[in-house]
Every structure is written in structure tokens, then in C-alpha cells.
Coordinates of C-alpha atoms in Angstrom, one line a residue:
X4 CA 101.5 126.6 65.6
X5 CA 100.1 128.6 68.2
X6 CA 102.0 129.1 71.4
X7 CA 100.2 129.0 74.6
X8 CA 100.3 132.1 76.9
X9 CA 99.7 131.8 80.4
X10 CA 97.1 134.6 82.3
X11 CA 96.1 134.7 86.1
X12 CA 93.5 137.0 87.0
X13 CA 93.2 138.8 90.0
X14 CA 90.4 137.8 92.7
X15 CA 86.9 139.0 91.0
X16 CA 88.9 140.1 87.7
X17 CA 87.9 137.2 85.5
X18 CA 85.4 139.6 83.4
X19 CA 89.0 141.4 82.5
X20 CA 90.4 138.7 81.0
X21 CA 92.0 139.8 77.9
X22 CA 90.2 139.0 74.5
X23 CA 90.2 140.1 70.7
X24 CA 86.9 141.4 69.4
X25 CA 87.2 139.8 65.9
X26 CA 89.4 136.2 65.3
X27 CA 91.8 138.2 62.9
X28 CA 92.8 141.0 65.3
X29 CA 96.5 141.7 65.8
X30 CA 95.8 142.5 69.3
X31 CA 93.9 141.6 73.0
X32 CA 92.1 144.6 74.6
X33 CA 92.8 145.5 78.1
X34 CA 90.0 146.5 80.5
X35 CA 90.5 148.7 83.5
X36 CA 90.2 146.9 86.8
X37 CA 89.4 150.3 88.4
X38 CA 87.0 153.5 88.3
X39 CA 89.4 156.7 87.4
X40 CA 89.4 160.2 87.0
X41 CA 92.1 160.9 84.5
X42 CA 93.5 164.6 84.7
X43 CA 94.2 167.1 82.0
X44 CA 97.7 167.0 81.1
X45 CA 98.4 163.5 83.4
X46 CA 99.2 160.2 83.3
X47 CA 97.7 157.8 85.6
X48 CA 98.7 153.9 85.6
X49 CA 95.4 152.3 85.4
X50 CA 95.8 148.1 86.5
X51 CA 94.6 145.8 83.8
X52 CA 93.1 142.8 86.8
X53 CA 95.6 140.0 85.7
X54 CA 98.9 138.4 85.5
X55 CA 100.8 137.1 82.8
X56 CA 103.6 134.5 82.3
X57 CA 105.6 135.3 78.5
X58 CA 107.8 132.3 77.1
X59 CA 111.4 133.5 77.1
X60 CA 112.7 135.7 74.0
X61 CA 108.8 137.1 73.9
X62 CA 107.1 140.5 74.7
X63 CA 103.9 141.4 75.3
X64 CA 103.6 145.2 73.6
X65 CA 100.7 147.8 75.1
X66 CA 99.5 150.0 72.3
X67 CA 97.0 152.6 72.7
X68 CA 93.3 152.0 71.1
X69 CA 92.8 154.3 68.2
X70 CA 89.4 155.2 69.1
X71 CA 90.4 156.2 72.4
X72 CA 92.6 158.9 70.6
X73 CA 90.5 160.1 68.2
X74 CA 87.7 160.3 70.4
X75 CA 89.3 161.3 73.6
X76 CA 92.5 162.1 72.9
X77 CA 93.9 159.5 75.1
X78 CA 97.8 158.1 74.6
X79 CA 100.3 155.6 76.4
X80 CA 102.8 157.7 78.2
X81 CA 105.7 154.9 77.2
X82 CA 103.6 153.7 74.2
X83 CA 104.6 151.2 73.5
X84 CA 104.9 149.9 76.6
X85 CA 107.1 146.6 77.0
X86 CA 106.1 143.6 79.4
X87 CA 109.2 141.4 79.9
X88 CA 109.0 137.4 80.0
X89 CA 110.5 137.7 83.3
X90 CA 107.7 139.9 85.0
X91 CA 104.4 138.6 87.0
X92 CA 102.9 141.1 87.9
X93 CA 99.8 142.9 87.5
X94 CA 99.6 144.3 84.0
X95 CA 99.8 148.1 84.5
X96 CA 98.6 150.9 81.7
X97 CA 100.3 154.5 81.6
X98 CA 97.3 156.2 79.8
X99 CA 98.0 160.3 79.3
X100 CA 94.9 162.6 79.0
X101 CA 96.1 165.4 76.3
X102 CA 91.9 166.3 75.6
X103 CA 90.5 169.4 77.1
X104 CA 88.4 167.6 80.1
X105 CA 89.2 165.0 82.5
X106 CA 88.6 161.6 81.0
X107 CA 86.6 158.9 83.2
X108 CA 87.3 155.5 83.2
X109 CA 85.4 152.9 84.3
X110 CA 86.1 149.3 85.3
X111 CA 85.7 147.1 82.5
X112 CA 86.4 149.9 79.7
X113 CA 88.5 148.5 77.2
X114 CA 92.0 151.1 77.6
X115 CA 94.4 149.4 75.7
X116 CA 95.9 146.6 73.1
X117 CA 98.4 143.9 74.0
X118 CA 100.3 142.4 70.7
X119 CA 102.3 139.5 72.0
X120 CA 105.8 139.2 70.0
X121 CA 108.6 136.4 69.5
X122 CA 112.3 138.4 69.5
X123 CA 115.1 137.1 67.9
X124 CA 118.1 136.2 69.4
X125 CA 120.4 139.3 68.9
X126 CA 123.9 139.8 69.5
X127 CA 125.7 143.1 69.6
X128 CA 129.0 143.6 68.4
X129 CA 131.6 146.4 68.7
X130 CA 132.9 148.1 65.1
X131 CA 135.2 150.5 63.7
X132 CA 133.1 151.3 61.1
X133 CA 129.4 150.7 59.5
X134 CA 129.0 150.5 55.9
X135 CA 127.9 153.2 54.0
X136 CA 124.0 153.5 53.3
X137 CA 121.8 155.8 51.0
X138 CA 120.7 157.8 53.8
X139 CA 123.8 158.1 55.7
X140 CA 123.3 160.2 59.0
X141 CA 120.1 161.5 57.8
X142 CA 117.1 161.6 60.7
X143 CA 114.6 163.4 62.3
X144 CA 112.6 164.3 58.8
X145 CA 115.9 164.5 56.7
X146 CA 113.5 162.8 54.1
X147 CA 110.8 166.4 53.9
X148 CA 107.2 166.1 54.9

């Protein structure tokens, strides 16, 4: 069943509409709406030209295009970056520059990928304890290289 996802675009953005290169893509790439000089060391938010309207208990995820940081070494600031059903506004990207140059952007460049997601319905409940698993307390690379 496919749900239907609504998108406005912005005055003279229809070009940006958001599309996936190949039918079995997991994602929709994002053009930028705007020409950009993209600091070493920075993020800038670069606007995305549309609008969207998310179903409640659904997210729309912004992930960073691989090629983008192999090439360039270009990254999300908050990656990913969550849209909310409840927002409508213009679709923002936080791209950070950690390459040696400036990176240019230029309006229509595809910046980043938009995964749309259904989340469950999730309650959160207080306890006293948790039971015991395999890896206990074990985090941040308890588990070796």
C-alpha cells in the first residue's frame, strides 16, 4: 500500500521537487534551492525549495549522500536530521564542510536524501529494574574494533 505524501514547492522551485534516481531507491534526493559558498570547518543550512505535510506517527529522515562524502567530504551537522509530521515549513539542510577547501553549491545540486518512516506507537514506562542482558552496561566499543 503506498501512502500518499504531500509536497508544496516554493514559487519557481518545481525543478527541486524531490525524486529517487532508480524506482528501488530507499531515498528522495534534495536539491539546493540556493548558490553557496560552504566554509572550511562550517555548517551552513542550505533550503531544499519545498514544503512538506507527514501523516501523523511519520518522519521524514535527512541523510547525507555518500558521494558527497567521499568526494568532498561533506556531512549533516544533526545527521540524521528529523522532520516532524507537525512542521510546514521549508525543508532545511545542515551540511558541514570537514574537506580542505570551501565547497560550492549550486542551486539544483542534489545535497541530500530524505527516507520517509512510519513510527510505532511507543509508550514509556518507569522501572525499578531492567533485566539482565549479555552485554550488560557495555558501550562505546566495549565489543573491540
Amino acid at each position: 500500500m503506498k501512502i500518499q505524501i504531500k509536497i508544496s514547492t516554493l514559487p519557481d522551485c518545481g525543478d527541486l521537487f524531490p525524486v529517487k534516481a532508480h524506482a528501488d531507491d530507499a531515498a528522495f534526493d534534495l536539491h539546493s534551492r540556493i548558490d553557496a559558498v560552504v566554509p572550511i570547518g562550517r555548517s551552513f543550512l542550505v533550503p531544499a525549495g519545498f514544503c512538506i505535510e507527514l501523516p501523523l506517527n511519520y518522519e521524514a529522515q535527512i541523510r547525507p549522500r555518500s558521494g558527497l562524502a567521499l568526494k568532498h567530504n561533506i556531512s549533516l551537522t544533526n545527521s540524521p536530521g528529523t522532520i516532524d509530521a507537525g512542521y510546514r515549513g521549508e525543508v532545511g539542510v545542515i551540511i558541514f564542510n570537514h574537506g580542505p577547501e570551501e565547497f560550492v553549491v549550486k542551486r539544483g545540486d542534489r545535497i541530500a536524501q530524505m527516507v520517509i518512516s512510519e513510527l510505532p506507537q511507543v509508550e514509556l514506562v518507569t522501572a525499578d529494574e531492567l533485566s539482565v542482558s549479555d552485554r550488560g552496561q557495555g558501550g562505546f566499543g566495549s565489543t573491540g574494533k
